[in-house]
CSV table of C-alpha atoms and ligand atoms in Angstrom, one decimal:
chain,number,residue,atom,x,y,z
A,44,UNK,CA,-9.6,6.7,33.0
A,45,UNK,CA,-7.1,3.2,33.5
A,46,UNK,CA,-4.9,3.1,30.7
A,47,UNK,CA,-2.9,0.2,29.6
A,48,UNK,CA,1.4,1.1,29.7
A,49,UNK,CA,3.5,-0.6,26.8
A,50,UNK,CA,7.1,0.4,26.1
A,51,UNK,CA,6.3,0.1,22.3
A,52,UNK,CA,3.3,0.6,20.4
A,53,UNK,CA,2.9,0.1,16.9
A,54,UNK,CA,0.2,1.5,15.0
A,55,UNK,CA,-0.2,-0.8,11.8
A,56,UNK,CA,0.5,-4.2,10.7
A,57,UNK,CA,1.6,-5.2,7.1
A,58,UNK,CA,5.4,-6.0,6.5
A,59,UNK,CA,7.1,-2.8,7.8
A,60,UNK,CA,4.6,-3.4,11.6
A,61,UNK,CA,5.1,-6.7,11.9
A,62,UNK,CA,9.0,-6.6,10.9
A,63,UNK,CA,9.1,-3.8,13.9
A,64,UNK,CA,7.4,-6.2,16.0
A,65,UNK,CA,9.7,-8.9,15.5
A,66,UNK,CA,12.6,-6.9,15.7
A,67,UNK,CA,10.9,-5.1,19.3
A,68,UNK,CA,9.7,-8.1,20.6
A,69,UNK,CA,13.1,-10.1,20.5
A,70,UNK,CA,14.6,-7.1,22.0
A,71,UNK,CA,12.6,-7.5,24.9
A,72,UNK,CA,9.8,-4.7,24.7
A,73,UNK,CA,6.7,-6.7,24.1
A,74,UNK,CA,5.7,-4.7,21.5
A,75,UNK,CA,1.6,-4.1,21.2
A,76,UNK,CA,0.8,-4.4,17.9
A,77,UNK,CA,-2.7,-2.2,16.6
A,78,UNK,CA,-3.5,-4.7,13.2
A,79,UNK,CA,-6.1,-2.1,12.5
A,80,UNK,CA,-9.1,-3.1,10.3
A,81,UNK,CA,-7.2,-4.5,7.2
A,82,UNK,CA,-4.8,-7.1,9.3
A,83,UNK,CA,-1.5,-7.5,7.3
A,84,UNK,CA,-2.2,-4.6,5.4
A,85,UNK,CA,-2.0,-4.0,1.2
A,86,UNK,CA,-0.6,-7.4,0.9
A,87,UNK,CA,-3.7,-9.3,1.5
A,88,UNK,CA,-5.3,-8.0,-1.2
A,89,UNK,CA,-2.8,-9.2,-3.9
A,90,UNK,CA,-2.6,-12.7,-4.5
A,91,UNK,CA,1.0,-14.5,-5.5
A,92,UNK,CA,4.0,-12.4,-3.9
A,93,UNK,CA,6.8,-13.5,-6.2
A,94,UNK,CA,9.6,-10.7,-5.4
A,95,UNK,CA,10.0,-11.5,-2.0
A,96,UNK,CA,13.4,-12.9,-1.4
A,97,UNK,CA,13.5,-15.9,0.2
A,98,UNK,CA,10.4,-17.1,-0.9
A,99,UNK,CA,11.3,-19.5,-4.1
A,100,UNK,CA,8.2,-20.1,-5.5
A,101,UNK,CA,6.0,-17.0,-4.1
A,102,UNK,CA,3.8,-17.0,-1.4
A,103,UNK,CA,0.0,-15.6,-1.2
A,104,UNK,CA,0.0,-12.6,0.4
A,105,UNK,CA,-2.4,-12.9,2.8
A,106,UNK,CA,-0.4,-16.1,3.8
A,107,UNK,CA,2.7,-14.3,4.0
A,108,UNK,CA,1.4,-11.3,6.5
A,109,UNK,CA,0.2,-14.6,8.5
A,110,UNK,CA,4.0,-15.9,8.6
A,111,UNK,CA,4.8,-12.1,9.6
A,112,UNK,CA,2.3,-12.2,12.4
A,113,UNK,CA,3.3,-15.6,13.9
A,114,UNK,CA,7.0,-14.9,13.6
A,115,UNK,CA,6.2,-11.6,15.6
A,116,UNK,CA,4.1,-13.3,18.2
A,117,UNK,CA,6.1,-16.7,18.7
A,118,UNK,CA,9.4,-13.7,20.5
A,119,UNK,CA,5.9,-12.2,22.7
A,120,UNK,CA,4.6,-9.6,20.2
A,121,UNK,CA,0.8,-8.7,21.2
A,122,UNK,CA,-1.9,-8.1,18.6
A,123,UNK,CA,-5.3,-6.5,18.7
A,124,UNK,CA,-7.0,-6.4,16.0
A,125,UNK,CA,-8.5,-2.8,16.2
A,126,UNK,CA,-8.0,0.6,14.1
A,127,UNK,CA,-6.2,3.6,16.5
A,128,UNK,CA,-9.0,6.4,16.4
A,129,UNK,CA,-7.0,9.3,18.3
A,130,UNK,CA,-3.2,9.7,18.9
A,131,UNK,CA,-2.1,12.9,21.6
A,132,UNK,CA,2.1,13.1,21.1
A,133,UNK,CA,2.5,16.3,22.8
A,134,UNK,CA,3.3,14.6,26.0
A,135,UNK,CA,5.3,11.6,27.6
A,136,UNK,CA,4.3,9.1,27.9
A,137,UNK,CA,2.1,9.3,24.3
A,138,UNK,CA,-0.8,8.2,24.4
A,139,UNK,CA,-3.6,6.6,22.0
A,140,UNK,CA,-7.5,6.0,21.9
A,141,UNK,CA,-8.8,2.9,20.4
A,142,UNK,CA,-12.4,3.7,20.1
A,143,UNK,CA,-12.6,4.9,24.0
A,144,UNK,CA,-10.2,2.8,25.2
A,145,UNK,CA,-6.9,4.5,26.0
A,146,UNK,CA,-3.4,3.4,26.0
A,147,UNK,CA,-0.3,4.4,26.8
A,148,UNK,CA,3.5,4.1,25.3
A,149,UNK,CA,7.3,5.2,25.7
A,150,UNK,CA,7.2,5.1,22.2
A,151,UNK,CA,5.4,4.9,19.3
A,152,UNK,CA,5.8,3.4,15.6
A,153,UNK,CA,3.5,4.1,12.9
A,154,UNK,CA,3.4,1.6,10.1
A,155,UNK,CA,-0.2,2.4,8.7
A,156,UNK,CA,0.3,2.3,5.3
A,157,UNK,CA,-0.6,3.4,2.4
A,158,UNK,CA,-3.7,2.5,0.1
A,159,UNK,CA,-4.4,2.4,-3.6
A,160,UNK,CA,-7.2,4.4,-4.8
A,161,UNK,CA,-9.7,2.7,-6.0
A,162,UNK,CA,-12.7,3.6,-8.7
A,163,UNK,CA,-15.1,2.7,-6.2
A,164,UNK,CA,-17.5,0.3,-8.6
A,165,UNK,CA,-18.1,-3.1,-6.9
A,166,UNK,CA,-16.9,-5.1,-9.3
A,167,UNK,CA,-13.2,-4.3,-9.4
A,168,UNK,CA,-13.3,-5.1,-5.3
A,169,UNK,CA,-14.8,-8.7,-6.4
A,170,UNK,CA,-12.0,-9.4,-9.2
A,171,UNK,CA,-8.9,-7.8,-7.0
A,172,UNK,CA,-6.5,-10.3,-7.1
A,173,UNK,CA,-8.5,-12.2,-10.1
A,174,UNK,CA,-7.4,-9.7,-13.2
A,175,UNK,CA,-7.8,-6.5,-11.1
A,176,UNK,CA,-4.5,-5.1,-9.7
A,177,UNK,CA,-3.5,-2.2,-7.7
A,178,UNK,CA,0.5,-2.9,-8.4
A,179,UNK,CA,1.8,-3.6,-11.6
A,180,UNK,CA,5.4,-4.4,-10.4
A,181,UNK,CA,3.8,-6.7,-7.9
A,182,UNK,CA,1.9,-9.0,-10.7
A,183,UNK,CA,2.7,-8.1,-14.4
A,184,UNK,CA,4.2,-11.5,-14.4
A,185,UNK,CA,1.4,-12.9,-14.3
A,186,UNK,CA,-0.1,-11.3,-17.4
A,187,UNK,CA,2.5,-13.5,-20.4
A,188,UNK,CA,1.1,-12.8,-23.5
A,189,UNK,CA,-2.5,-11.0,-22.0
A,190,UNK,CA,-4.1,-8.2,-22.9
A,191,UNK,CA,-4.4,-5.5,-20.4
A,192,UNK,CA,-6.2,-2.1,-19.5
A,193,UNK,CA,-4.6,0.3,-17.1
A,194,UNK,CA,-6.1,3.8,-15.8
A,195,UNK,CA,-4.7,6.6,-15.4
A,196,UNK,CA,-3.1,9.9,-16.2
A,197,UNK,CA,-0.2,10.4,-14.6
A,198,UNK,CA,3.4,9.1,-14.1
A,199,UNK,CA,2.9,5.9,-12.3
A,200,UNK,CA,0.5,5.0,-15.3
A,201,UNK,CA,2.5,5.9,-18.0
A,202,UNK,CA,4.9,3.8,-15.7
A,203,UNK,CA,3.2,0.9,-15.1
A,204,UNK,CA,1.9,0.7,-18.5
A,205,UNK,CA,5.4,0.5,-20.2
A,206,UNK,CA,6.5,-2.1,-17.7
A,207,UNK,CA,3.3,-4.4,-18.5
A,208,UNK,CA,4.9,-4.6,-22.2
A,209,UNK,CA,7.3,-6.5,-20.9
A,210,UNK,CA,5.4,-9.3,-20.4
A,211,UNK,CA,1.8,-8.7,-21.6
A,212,UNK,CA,1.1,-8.8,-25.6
A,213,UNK,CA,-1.0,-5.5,-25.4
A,214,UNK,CA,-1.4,-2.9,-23.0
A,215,UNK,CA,-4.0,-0.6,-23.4
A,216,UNK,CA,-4.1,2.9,-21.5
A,217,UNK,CA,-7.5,4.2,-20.2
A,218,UNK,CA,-8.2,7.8,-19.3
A,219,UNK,CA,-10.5,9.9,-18.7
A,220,UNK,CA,-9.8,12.9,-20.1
A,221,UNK,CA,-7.9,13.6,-23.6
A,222,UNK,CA,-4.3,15.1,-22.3
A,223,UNK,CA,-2.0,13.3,-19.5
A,224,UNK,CA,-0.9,15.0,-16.8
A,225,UNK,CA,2.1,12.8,-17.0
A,226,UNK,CA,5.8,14.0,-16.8
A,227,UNK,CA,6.6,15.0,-20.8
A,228,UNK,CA,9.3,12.4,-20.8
A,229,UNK,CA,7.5,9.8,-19.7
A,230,UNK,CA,4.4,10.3,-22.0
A,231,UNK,CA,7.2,10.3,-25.0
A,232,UNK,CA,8.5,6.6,-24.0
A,233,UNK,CA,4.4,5.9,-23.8
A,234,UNK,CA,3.9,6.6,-27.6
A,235,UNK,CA,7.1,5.3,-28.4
A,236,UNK,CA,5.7,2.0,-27.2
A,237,UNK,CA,4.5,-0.1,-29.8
A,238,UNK,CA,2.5,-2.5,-27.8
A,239,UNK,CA,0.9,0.8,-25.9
A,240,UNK,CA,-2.6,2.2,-27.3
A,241,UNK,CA,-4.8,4.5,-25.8
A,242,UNK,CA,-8.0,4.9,-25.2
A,243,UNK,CA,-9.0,8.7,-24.9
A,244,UNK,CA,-11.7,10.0,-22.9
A,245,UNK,CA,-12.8,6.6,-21.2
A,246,UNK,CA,-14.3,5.5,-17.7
A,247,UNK,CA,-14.5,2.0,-16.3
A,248,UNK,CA,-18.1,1.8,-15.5
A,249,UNK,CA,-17.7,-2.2,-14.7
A,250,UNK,CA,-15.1,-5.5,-14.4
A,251,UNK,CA,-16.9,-8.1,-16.3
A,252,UNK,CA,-16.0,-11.8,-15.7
A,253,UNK,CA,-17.2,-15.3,-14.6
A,254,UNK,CA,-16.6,-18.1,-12.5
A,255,UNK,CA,-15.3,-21.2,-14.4
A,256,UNK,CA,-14.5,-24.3,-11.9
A,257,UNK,CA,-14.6,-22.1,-8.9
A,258,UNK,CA,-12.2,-20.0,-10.3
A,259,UNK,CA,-13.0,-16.3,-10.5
A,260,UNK,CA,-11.6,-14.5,-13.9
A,261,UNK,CA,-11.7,-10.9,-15.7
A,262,UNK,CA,-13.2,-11.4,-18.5
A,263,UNK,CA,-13.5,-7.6,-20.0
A,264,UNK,CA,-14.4,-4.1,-18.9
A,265,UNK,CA,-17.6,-1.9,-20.1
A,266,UNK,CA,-16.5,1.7,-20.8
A,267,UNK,CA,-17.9,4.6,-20.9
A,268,UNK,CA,-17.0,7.6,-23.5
A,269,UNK,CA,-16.5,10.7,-21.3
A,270,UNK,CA,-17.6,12.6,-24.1
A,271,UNK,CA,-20.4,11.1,-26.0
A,272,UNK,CA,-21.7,9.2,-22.7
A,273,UNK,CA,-21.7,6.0,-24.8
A,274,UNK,CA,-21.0,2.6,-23.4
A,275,UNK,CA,-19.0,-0.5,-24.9
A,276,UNK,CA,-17.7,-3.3,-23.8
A,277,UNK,CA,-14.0,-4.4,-24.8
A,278,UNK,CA,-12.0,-8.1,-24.2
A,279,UNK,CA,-9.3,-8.2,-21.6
A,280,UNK,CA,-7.5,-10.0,-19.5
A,281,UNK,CA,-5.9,-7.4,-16.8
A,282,UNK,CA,-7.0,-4.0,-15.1
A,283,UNK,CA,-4.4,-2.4,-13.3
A,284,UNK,CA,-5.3,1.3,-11.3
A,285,UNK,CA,-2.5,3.7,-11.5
A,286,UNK,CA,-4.8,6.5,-10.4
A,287,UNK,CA,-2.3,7.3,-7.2
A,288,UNK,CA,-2.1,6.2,-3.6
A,289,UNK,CA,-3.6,7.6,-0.6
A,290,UNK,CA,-1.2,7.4,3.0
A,291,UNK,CA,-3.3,6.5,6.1
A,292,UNK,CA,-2.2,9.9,8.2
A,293,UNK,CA,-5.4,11.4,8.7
A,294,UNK,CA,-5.3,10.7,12.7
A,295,UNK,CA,-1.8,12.1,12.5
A,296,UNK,CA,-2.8,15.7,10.6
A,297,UNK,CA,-1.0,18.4,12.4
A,298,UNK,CA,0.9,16.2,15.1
A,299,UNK,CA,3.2,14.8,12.3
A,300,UNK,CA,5.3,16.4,10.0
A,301,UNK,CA,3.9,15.2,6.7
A,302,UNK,CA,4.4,16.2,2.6
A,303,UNK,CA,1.5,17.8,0.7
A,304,UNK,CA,0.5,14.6,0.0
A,305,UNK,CA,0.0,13.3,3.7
A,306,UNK,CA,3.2,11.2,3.6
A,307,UNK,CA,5.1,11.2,6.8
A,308,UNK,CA,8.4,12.9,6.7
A,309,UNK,CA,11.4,10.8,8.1
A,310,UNK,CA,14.8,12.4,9.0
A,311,UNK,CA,17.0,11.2,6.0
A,312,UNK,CA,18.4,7.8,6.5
A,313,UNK,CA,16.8,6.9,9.5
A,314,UNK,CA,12.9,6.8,10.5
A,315,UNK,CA,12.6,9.3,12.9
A,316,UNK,CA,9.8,11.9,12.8
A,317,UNK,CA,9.3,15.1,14.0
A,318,UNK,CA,8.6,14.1,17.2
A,319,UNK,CA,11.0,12.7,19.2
A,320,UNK,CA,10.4,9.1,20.1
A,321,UNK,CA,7.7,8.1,17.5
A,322,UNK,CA,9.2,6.5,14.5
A,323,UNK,CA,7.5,6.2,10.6
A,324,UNK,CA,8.2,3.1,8.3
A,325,UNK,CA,6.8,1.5,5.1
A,326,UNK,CA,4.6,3.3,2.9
A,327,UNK,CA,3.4,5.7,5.0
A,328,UNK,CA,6.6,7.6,4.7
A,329,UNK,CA,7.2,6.0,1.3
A,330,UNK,CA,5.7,7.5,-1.4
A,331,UNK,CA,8.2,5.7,-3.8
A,332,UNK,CA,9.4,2.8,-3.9
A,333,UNK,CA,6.7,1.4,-1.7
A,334,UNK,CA,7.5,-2.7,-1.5
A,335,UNK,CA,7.1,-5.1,0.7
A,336,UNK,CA,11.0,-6.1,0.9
A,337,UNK,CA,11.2,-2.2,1.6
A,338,UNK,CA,8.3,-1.6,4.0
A,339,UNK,CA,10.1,-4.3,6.2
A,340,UNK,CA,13.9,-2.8,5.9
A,341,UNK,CA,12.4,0.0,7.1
A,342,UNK,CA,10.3,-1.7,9.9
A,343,UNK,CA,13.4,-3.1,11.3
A,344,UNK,CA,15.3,0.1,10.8
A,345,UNK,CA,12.2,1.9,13.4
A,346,UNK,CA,12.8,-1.0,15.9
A,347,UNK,CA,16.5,-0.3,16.0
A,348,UNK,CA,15.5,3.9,16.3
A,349,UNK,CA,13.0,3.0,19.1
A,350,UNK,CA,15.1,0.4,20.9
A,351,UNK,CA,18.1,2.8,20.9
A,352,UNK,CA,16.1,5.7,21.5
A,353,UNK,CA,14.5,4.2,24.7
A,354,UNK,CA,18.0,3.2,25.8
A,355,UNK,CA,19.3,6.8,25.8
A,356,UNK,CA,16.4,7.8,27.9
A,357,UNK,CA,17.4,5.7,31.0
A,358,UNK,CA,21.0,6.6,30.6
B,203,NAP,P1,-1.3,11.4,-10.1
B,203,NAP,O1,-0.2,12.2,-10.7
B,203,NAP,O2,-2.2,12.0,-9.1
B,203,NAP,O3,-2.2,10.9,-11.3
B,203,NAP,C1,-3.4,10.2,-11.1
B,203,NAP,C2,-4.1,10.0,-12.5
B,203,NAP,O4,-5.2,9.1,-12.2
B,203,NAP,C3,-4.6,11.3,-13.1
B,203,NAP,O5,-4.3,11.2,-14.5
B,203,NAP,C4,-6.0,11.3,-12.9
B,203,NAP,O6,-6.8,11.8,-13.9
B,203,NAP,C5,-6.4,9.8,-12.8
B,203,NAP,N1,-7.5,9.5,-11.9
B,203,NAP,C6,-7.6,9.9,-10.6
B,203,NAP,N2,-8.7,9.4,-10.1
B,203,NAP,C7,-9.4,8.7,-11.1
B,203,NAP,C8,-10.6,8.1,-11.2
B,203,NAP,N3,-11.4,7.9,-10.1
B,203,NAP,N4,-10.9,7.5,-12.3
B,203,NAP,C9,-10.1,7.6,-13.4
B,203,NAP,N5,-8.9,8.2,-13.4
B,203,NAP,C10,-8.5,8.8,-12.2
B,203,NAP,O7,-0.8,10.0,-9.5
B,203,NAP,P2,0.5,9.1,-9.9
B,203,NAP,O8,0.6,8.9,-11.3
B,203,NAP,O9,0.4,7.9,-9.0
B,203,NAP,O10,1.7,10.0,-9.4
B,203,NAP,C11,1.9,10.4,-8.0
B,203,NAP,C12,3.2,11.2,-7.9
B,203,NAP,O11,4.3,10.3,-8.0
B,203,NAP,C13,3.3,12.2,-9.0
B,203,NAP,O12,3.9,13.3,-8.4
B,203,NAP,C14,4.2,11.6,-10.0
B,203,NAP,O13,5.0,12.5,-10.7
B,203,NAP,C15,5.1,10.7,-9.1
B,203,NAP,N6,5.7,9.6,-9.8
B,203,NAP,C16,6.8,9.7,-10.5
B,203,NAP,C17,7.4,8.7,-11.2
B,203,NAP,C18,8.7,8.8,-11.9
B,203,NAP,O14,9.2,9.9,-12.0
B,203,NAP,N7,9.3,7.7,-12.3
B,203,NAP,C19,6.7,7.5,-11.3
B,203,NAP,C20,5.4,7.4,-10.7
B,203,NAP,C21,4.9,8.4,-10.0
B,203,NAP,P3,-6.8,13.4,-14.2
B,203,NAP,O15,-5.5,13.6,-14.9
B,203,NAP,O16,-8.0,13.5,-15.1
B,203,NAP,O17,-6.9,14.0,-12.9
């Protein structure tokens, strides 16, 4: 079968793929950039990105990945907007399947992300970005003085939820059981919240909301009671999921070094994986601080790997 040749390939758009491709392409590699199904990545499904430097006044996200995309293809970045189905690293030059076409690369940078779990009801995919939030760092702001719901158990809830009191008037914690499997230490500061409640043994069943002036809002959530199966419906302003994140590395299971949680592993301080000559940034070997000012320090940090990397292999 033909295959296509490209010095660098990068698997993944969002900040830390197209940072890589800017950085690649004005080196003179005419990166191909794979977008994948979800062009631009976690980004396009918040709305206002205010902690961007450089942006005064925030930027949509969805409009930003768009200035990322152009920036990458204005120094001869390519794009293709398909998903990477197969990767084989055991051999040079690596190679990738997109459905069953085949290309080939020197070198390889994965950028694929990470996503937020979801409940999986409809309506929280129709109010994301409209009261329903996957990232409380990225849009507490825009909560002054609202009430809020967040789900969740663990850390990044008990998190989150503390750092919405800092802006929101009341922040109420939803779970689904009766105990947290949050950190001791971090439930403590929870309770120690005054503007914290929580609601025990409780299930989103649905967003509820409505469309005044063409404008989409949350308007409340109906709950279920784990335990007596009874439903209610309770006022709000803000939903925001802390039940964990999920890294896009199934294709890369047993090629990739990876943590138990399917997070690439990067040599410390740098982005290089396991596999000499295929590089990991953003989220997908991020499992922590996971921004977008992050995702693209460490996109350019892979270009500079890869470009010096593919130097040393001609020398
Ligand atoms: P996590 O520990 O996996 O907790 C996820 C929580 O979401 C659990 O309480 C779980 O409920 C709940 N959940 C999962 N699916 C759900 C669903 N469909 N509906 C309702 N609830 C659901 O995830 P995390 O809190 O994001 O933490 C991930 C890792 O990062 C952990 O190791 C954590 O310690 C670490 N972390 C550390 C810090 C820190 O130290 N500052 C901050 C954030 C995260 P159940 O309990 O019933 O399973």
């Amino acid at each position: 079968m033909n295959s296509k040749h490209e010095k660098v390939i990068i698997i993944g758009s969002g900040p830390a793929g197209f940072t890589a491709a800017i950085y690649t392409a004005r080196a003179n590699l005419t990166p191909l950039i794979f977008e994948g199904y979800q062009p631009g990545g976690q980004l396009t499904i918040t709305t206002d990105v205010e902690n961007y430097p450089g942006f005064e006044h925030g930027i949509m996200g969805p409009e930003m990945m768009e200035i990322f995309r152009k920036q990458a293809l204005r120094f001869g970045a390519q794009s293709i907007f398909k998903n990477v189905t197969k990767v084989d690293f055991s051999k040079r030059p690596f190679t990738i399947w997109v459905e069953s076409e085949q290309y080939t690369a020197d070198s390889i940078i994965v950028t694929t992300g990470a996503a937020a779990m979801l409940l999986d009801i409809p309506s929280e995919t129709n109010y994301m970005g409209y009261g329903v939030s996957a990232c409380a760092t990225c849009d507490a702001f825009f909560f002054k003085n609202q009430t809020v719901y967040v789900v969740g158990g663990g850390d990044s809830a008990m998190e989150e939820a503390n750092f919405l009191t800092k802006f929101a008037s009341k922040v109420i914690l939803l779970h689904r059981r009766d105990k947290f499997r949050a950190s001791k230490i971090m439930q403590d500061r929870l309770f120690k919240n005054p503007k914290v409640s929580v609601m025990w043994n409780s299930e989103v069943i649905e967003v509820l909301g409505e469309t005044l002036d063409g404008k989409k809002k949350m308007t409340g959530l109906k709950i279920k009671n784990t335990v007596t199966n009874k439903f209610s419906e309770v006022k709000g302003d803000g939903l925001f999921l802390a039940i964990g994140h999920k890294p896009n590395t199934e294709i890369f299971k047993g090629i990739l070094d990876m943590d138990e949680k399917g997070y690439l592993k990067v040599k410390l301080g740098s982005t290089k994986t396991n596999i000499e000559g295929i590089f990991a940034a953003g989220d997908v070997a991020d499992s922590y601080y996971r921004q977008a000012v992050t995702a693209a320090g460490t996109g350019c940090m892979a270009a500079i790997d890869a470009e010096r990397w593919l130097e040393s292999q001609h020398s």
